[in-house]
Short mmCIF file of C-alpha atoms in Angstrom, two decimals:
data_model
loop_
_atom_site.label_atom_id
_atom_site.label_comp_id
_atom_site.label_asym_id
_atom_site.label_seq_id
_atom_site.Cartn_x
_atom_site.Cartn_y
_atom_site.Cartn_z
CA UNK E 3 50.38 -16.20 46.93
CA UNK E 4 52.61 -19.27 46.25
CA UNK E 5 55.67 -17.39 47.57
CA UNK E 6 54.29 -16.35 50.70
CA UNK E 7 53.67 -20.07 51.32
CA UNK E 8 57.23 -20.68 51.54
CA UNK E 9 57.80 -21.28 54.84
CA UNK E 10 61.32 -19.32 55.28
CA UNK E 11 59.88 -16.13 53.16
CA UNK E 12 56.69 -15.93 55.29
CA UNK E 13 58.80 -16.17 58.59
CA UNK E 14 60.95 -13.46 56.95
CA UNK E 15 57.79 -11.16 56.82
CA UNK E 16 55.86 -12.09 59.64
CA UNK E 17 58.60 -11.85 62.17
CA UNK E 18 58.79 -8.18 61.77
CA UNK E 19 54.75 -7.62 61.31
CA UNK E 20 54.30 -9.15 64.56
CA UNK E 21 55.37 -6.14 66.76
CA UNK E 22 53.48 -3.27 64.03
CA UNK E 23 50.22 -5.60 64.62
CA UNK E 24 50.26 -5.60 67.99
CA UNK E 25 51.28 -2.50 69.65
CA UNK E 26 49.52 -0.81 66.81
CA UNK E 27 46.15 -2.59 67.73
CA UNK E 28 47.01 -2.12 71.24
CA UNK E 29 47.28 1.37 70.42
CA UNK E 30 44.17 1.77 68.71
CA UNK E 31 42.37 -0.04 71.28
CA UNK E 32 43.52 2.30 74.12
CA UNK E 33 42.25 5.23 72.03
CA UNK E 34 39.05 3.70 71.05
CA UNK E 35 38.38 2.48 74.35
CA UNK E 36 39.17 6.60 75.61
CA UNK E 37 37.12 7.83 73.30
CA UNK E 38 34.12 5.76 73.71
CA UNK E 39 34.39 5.80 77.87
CA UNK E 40 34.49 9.89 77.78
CA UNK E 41 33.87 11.70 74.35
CA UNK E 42 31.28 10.07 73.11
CA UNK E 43 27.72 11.06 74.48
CA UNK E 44 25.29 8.46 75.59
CA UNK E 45 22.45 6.52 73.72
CA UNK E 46 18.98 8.65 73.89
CA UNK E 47 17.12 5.54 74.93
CA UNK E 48 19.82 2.85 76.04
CA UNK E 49 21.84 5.10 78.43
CA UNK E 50 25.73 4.58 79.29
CA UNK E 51 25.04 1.00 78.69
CA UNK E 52 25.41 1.67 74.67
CA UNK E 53 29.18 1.79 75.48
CA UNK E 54 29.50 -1.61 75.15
CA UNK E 55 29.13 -1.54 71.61
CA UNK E 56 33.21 -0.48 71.38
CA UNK E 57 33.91 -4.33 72.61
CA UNK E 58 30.87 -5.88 71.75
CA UNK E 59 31.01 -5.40 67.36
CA UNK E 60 34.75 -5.97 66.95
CA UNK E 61 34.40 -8.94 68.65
CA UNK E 62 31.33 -10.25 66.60
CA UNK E 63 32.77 -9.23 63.49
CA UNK E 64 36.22 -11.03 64.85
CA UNK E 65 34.34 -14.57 65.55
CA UNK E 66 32.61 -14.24 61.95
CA UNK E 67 35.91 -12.44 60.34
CA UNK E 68 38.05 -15.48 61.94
CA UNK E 69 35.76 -18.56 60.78
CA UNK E 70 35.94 -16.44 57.25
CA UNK E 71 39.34 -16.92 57.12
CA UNK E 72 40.01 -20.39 58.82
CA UNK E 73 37.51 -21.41 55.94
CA UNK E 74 39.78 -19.88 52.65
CA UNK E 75 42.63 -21.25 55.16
CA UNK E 76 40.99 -24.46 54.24
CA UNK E 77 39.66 -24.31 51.11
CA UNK E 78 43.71 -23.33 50.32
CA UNK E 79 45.16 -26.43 52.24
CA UNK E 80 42.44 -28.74 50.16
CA UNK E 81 43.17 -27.70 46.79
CA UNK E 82 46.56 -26.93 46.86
CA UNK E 83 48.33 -29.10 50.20
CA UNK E 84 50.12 -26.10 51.17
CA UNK E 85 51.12 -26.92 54.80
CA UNK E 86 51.09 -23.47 55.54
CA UNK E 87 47.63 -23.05 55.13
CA UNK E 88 47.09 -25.61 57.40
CA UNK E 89 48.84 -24.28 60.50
CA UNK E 90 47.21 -20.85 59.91
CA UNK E 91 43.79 -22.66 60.03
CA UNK E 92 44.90 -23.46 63.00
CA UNK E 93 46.66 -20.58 64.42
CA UNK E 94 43.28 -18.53 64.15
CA UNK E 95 40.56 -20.95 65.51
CA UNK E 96 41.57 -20.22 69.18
CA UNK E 97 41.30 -16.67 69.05
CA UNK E 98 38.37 -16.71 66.82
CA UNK E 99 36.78 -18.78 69.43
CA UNK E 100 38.06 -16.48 72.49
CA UNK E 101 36.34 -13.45 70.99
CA UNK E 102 32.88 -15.35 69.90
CA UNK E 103 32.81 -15.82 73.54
CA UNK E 104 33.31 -12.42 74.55
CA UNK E 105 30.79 -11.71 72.18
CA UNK E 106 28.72 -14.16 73.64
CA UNK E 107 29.68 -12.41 77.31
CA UNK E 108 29.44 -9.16 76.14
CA UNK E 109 26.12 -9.43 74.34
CA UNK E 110 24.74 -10.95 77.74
CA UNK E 111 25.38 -8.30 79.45
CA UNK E 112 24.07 -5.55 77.70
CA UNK E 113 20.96 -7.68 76.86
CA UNK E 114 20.17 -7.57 80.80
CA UNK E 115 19.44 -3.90 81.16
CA UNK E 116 18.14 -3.01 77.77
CA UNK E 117 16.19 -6.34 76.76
CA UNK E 118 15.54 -7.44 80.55
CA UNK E 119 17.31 -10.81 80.02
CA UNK E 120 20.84 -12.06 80.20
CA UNK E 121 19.88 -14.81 77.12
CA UNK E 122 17.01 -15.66 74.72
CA UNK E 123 17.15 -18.38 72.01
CA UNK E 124 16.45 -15.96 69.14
CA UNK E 125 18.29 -16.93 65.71
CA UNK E 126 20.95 -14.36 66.30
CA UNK E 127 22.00 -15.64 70.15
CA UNK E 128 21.59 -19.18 68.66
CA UNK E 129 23.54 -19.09 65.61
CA UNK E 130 26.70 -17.63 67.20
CA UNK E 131 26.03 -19.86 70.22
CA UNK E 132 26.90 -22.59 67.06
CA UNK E 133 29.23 -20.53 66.07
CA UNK E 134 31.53 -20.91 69.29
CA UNK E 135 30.78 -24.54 69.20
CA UNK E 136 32.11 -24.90 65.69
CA UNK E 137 35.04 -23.66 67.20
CA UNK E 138 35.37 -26.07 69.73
CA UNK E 139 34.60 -29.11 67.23
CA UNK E 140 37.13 -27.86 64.52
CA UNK E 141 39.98 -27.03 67.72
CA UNK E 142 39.24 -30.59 68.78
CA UNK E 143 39.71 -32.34 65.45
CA UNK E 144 42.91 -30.06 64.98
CA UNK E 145 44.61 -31.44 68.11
CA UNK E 146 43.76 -35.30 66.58
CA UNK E 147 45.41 -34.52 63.39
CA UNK E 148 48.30 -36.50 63.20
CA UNK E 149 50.30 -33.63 60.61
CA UNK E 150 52.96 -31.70 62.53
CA UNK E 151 51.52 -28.28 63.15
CA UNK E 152 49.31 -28.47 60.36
CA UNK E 153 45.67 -30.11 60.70
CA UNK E 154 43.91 -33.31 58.61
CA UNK E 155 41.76 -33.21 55.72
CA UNK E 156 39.02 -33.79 57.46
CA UNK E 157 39.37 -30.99 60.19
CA UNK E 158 40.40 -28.59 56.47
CA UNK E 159 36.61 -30.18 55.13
CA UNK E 160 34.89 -29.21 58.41
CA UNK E 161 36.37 -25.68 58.00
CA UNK E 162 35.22 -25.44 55.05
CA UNK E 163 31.69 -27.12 55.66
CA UNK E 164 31.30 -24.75 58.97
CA UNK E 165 31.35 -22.01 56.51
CA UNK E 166 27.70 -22.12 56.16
CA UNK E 167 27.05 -20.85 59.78
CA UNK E 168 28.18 -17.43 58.28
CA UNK E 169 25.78 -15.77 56.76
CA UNK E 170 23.20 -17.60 58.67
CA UNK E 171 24.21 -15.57 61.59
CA UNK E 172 24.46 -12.51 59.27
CA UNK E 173 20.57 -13.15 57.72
CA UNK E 174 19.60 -14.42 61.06
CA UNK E 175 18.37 -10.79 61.93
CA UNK E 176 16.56 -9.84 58.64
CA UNK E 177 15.18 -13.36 58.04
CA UNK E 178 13.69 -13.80 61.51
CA UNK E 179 11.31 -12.36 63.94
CA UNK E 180 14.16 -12.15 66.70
CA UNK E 181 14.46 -9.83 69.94
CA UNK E 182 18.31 -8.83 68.35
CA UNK E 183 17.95 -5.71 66.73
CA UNK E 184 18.12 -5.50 63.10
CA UNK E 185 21.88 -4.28 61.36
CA UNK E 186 23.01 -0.97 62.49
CA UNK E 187 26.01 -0.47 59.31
CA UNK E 188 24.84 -2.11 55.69
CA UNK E 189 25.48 -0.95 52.70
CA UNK E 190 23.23 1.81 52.21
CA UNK E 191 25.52 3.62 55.42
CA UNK E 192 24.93 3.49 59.10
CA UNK E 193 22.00 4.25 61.33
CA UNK E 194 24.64 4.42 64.39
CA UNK E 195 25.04 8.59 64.68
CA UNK E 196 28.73 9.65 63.69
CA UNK E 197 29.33 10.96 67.72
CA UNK E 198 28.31 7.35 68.88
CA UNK E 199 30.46 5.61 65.92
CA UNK E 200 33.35 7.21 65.65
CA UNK E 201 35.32 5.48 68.20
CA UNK E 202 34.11 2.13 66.71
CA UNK E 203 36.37 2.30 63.54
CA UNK E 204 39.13 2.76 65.95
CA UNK E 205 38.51 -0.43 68.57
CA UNK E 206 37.13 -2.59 65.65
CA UNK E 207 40.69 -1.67 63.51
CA UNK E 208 42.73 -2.04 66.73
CA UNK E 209 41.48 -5.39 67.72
CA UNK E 210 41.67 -6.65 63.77
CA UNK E 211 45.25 -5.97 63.81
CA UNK E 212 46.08 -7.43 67.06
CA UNK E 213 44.16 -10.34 66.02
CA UNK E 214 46.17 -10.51 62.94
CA UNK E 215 49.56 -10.15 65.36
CA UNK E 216 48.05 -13.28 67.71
CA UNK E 217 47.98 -15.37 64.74
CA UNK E 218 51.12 -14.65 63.35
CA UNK E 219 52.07 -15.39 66.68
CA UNK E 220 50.75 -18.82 66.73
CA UNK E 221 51.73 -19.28 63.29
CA UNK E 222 55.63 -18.33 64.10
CA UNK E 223 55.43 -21.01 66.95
CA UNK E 224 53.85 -23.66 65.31
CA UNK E 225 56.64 -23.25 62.67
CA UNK E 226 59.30 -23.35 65.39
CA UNK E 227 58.24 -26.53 67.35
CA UNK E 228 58.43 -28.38 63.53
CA UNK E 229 61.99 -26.93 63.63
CA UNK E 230 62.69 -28.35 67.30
CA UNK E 231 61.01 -31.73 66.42
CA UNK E 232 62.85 -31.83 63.27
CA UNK E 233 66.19 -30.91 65.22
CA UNK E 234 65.62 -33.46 68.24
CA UNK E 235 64.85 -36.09 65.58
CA UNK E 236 68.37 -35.64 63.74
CA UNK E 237 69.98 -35.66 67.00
CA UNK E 238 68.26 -38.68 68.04
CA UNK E 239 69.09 -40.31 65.08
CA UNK E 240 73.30 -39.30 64.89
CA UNK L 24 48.35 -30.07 37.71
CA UNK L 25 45.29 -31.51 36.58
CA UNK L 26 44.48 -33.56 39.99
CA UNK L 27 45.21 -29.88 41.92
CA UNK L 28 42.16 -28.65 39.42
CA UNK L 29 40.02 -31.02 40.14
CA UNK L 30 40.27 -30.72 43.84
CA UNK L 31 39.39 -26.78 43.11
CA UNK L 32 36.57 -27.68 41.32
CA UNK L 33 35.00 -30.44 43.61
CA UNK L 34 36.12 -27.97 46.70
CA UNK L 35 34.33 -24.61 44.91
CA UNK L 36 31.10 -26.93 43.83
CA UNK L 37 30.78 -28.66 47.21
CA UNK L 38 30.86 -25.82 49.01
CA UNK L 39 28.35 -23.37 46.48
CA UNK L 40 26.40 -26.73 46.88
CA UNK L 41 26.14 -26.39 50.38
CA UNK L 42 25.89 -23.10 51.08
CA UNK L 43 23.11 -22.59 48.45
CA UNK L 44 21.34 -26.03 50.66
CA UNK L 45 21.83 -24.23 54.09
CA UNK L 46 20.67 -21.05 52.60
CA UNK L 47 17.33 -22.39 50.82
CA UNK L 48 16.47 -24.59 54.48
CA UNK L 49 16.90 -21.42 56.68
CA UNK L 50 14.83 -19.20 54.58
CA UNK L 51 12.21 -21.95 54.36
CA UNK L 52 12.84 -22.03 58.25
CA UNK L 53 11.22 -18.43 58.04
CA UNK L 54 7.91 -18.51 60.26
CA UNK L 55 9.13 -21.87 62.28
CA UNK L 56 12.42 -20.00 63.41
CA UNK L 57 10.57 -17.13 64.34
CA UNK L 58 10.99 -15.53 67.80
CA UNK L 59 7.96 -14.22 68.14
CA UNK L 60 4.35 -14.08 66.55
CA UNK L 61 3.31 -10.48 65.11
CA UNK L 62 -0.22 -9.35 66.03
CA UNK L 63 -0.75 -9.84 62.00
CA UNK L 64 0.40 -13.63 62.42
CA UNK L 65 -1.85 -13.95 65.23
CA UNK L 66 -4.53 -13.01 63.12
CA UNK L 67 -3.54 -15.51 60.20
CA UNK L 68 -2.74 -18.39 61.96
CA UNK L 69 -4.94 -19.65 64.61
CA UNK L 70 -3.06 -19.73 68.36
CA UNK L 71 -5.35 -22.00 70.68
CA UNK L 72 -5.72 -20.40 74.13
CA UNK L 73 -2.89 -21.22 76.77
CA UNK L 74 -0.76 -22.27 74.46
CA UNK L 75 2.90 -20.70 75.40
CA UNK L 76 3.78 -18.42 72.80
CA UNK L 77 5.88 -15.24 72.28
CA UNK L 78 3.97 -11.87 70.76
CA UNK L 79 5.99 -9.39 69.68
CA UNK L 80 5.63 -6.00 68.03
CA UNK L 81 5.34 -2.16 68.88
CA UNK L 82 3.65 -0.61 72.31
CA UNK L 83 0.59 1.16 70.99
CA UNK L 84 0.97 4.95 71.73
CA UNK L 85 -0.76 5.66 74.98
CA UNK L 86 -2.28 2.99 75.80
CA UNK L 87 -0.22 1.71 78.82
CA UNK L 88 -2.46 1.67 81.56
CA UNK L 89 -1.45 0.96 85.35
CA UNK L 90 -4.15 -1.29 87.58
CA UNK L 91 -6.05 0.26 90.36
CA UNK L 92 -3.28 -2.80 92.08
CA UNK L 93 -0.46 -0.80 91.50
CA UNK L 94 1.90 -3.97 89.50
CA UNK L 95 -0.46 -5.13 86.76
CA UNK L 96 -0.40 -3.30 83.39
CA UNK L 97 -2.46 -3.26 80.49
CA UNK L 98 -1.51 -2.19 77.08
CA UNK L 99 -1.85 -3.07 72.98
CA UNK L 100 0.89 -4.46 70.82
CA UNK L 101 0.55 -3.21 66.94
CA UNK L 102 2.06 -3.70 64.26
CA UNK L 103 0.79 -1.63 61.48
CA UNK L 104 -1.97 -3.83 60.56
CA UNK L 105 -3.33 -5.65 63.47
CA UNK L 106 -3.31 -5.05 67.42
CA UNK L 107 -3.38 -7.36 70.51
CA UNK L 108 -4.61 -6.04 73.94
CA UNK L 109 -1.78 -7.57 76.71
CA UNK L 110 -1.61 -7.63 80.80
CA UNK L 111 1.03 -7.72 82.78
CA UNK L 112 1.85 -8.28 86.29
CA UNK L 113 5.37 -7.64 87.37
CA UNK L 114 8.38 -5.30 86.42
CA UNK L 115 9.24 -4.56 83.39
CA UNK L 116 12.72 -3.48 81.65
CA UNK L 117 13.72 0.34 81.31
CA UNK L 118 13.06 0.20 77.68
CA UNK L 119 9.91 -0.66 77.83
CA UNK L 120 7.97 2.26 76.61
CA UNK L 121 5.21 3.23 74.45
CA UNK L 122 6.18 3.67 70.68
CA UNK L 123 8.97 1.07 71.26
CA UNK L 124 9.48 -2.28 70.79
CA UNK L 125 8.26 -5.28 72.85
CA UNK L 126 8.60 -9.06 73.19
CA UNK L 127 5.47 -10.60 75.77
CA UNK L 128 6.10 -14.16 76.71
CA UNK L 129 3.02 -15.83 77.74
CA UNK L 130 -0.44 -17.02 76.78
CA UNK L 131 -3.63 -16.07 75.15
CA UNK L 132 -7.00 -16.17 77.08
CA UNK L 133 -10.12 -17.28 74.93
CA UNK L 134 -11.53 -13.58 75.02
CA UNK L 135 -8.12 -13.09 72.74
CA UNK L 136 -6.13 -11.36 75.06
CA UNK L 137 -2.69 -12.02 76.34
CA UNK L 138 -1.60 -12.93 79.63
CA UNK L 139 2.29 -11.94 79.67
CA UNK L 140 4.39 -13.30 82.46
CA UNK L 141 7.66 -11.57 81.01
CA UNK L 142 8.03 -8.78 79.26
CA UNK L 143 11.36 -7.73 77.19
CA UNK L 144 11.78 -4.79 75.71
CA UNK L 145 12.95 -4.47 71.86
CA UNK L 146 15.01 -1.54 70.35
CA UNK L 147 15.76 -0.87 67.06
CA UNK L 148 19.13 -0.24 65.11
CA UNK L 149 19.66 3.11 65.78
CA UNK L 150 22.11 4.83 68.32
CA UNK L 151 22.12 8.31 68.78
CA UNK L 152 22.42 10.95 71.10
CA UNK L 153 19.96 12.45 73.52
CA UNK L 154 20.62 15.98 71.90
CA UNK L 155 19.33 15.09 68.78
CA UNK L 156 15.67 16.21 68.39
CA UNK L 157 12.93 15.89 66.43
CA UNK L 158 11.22 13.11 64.53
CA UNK L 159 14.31 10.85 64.55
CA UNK L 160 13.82 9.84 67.70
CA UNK L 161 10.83 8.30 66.45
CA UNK L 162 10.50 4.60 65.92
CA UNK L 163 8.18 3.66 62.94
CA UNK L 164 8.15 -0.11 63.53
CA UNK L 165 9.76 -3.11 64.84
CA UNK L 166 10.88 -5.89 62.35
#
């Protein structure tokens, strides 16, 4: 792990990941999306409006997956200073929050056909409704850190502390009386039938990996505006 | 190397600390973060009369029943061990269907019944498709 937080070695790896992660997502995404528009049949009860699902659970489990990892981002940047953590902290809270809302958006508008309402405070809406907020609060103290591309303690502590919101939203379900339907996949398998969930595994991979590209993205030019700063300064200074 | 450990440890026990904190609260949240009252809760705990609540739970087979007016509707919301009789005046979602799930927003009467001004229909986890036959179809109960 310590090597890979060298910042020349990671830039070494990441810069040819980049490309794999994204058209490779893309990919997946295109076939997913094919998939679940024409070969998959239609819900018994909910219609064609089930097809929303293909956009809908990646990007849940993409807000939740992205707060997951800004957290051990953190937790990595506390305990050991390693800048690098730091600016990938960073480098995922914008996209995490860009697909809580389009989980947000998406979950909307399915709820308006098959619930009858575009938005009810149950502890599932509300939770990730906090969710996208606690992206907003920890994008907010990242752009008041004063460290170059990376963020302050206290924006790595409220990563970490935001952490909780988690499996509250994963509970919230099972806990709760709430108009969100219980969890389709656990543990003990899937009560989504294989026609319906096949396509999933390929949107939910496909959007994981260009995730994955978007933050090495960000990560790559965070790194390269320290370099410019860094260069202008020298300049400056001969 | 020993100040690096110590910021593991305070970092791994805040956060277990936390966590476990958040975790206890919510799950002593349990009936006040509820969404909606089951006909069973209604039964334990005592809802005065036009007091705005939610009641939630399954649509008693058959026992939708349209108004000689045409828009108001009448059916019972079970859930295994109690029942509530509602009415309803207005539209209500696609899903809404006997054996299925329901959430009625509105208030109780003091004969025990309850007025609903909204209706929203509640499915359950499963997705499947309209091929399939048989008992799977069939939903048990609504949690």
């Amino acid at each position: 792990m310590h090597g890979f937080a060298n910042p020349a070695r990671f830039l070494g790896i990441a810069k040819p990941l980049t490309p794999w992660l994204a058209w490779g997502g893309l990919l997946l995404i295109v076939i997913g999306a094919i998939a679940g528009l024409y070969f998959s049949p239609a819900d018994y009860l909910q219609g064609q409006s089930v097809r929303i699902l293909y956009v809908h659970v990646p990007a849940a489990w993409l807000g939740m997956g992205g707060w997951t990892g800004l957290a051990i981002a953190s937790l990595m940047q506390f305990v050991w200073r390693h800048p690098l953590s730091g600016i990938a902290a960073r480098a995922i809270a914008l996209p995490g929050a860009l697909f809580t809302a389009l989980c947000l958006a998406t979950g909307s508008i399915w709820g308006r056909p098959t619930w009858g309402t575009w938005w009810e405070w149950d502890g599932r809406m509300t939770s990730m409704l906090v969710l996208l907020f606690l992206y907003f609060g920890y994008i907010a103290l990242a752009n008041a850190s004063d460290e170059r591309g990376s963020v302050s303690r206290v924006t790595a502590i409220f990563g970490l502390v935001g952490a909780v919101n988690i499996p509250i939203i994963n509970r919230s379900v099972v806990w709760w009386n709430s108009l969100h339907q219980r969890p389709s996949i656990t543990l003990q398998g899937s009560s989504i039938d294989n026609a319906i969930l096949w396509p999933l595994g390929f949107t939910t991979l496909g959007f994981t990996l260009l995730f994955g590209a978007i933050v090495l993205m960000r990560m790559r030019a965070s790194l390269a505006e320290i370099k410019v700063d860094a260069r202008l300064k020298r300049m400056a200074a001969s | 190397m020993k100040a690096k450990h110590q910021r593991l440890t305070l970092g791994v026990v805040a956060l277990v600390a936390i966590i476990g904190a958040a975790l206890l609260a919510m799950s002593a949240l349990k009936d006040q973060a509820a969404y909606f009252y089951s006909p069973a809760d209604v039964k334990r705990t005592r809802i005065e009369p036009g007091k705005a609540v939610r009641l939630g739970g399954m649509v008693a087979d058959k026992s939708i029943v349209r108004q000689p007016d045409g828009v108001t509707i009448r059916f019972v919301v079970a859930d295994g061990a109690d029942t509530v009789p509602v009415v309803f005046k207005g539209i209500v979602p696609d899903l809404f269907k006997e054996n299925s799930g329901v959430v009625a927003e509105g208030r109780f009467d003091a004969g025990g019944t309850f007025i609903a001004d909204n209706i929203l229909a509640k499915h359950d986890e499963r997705y499947m498709p309209p091929q399939l036959e048989g008992d799977k179809h069939k939903t048990g109960k609504v949690e």
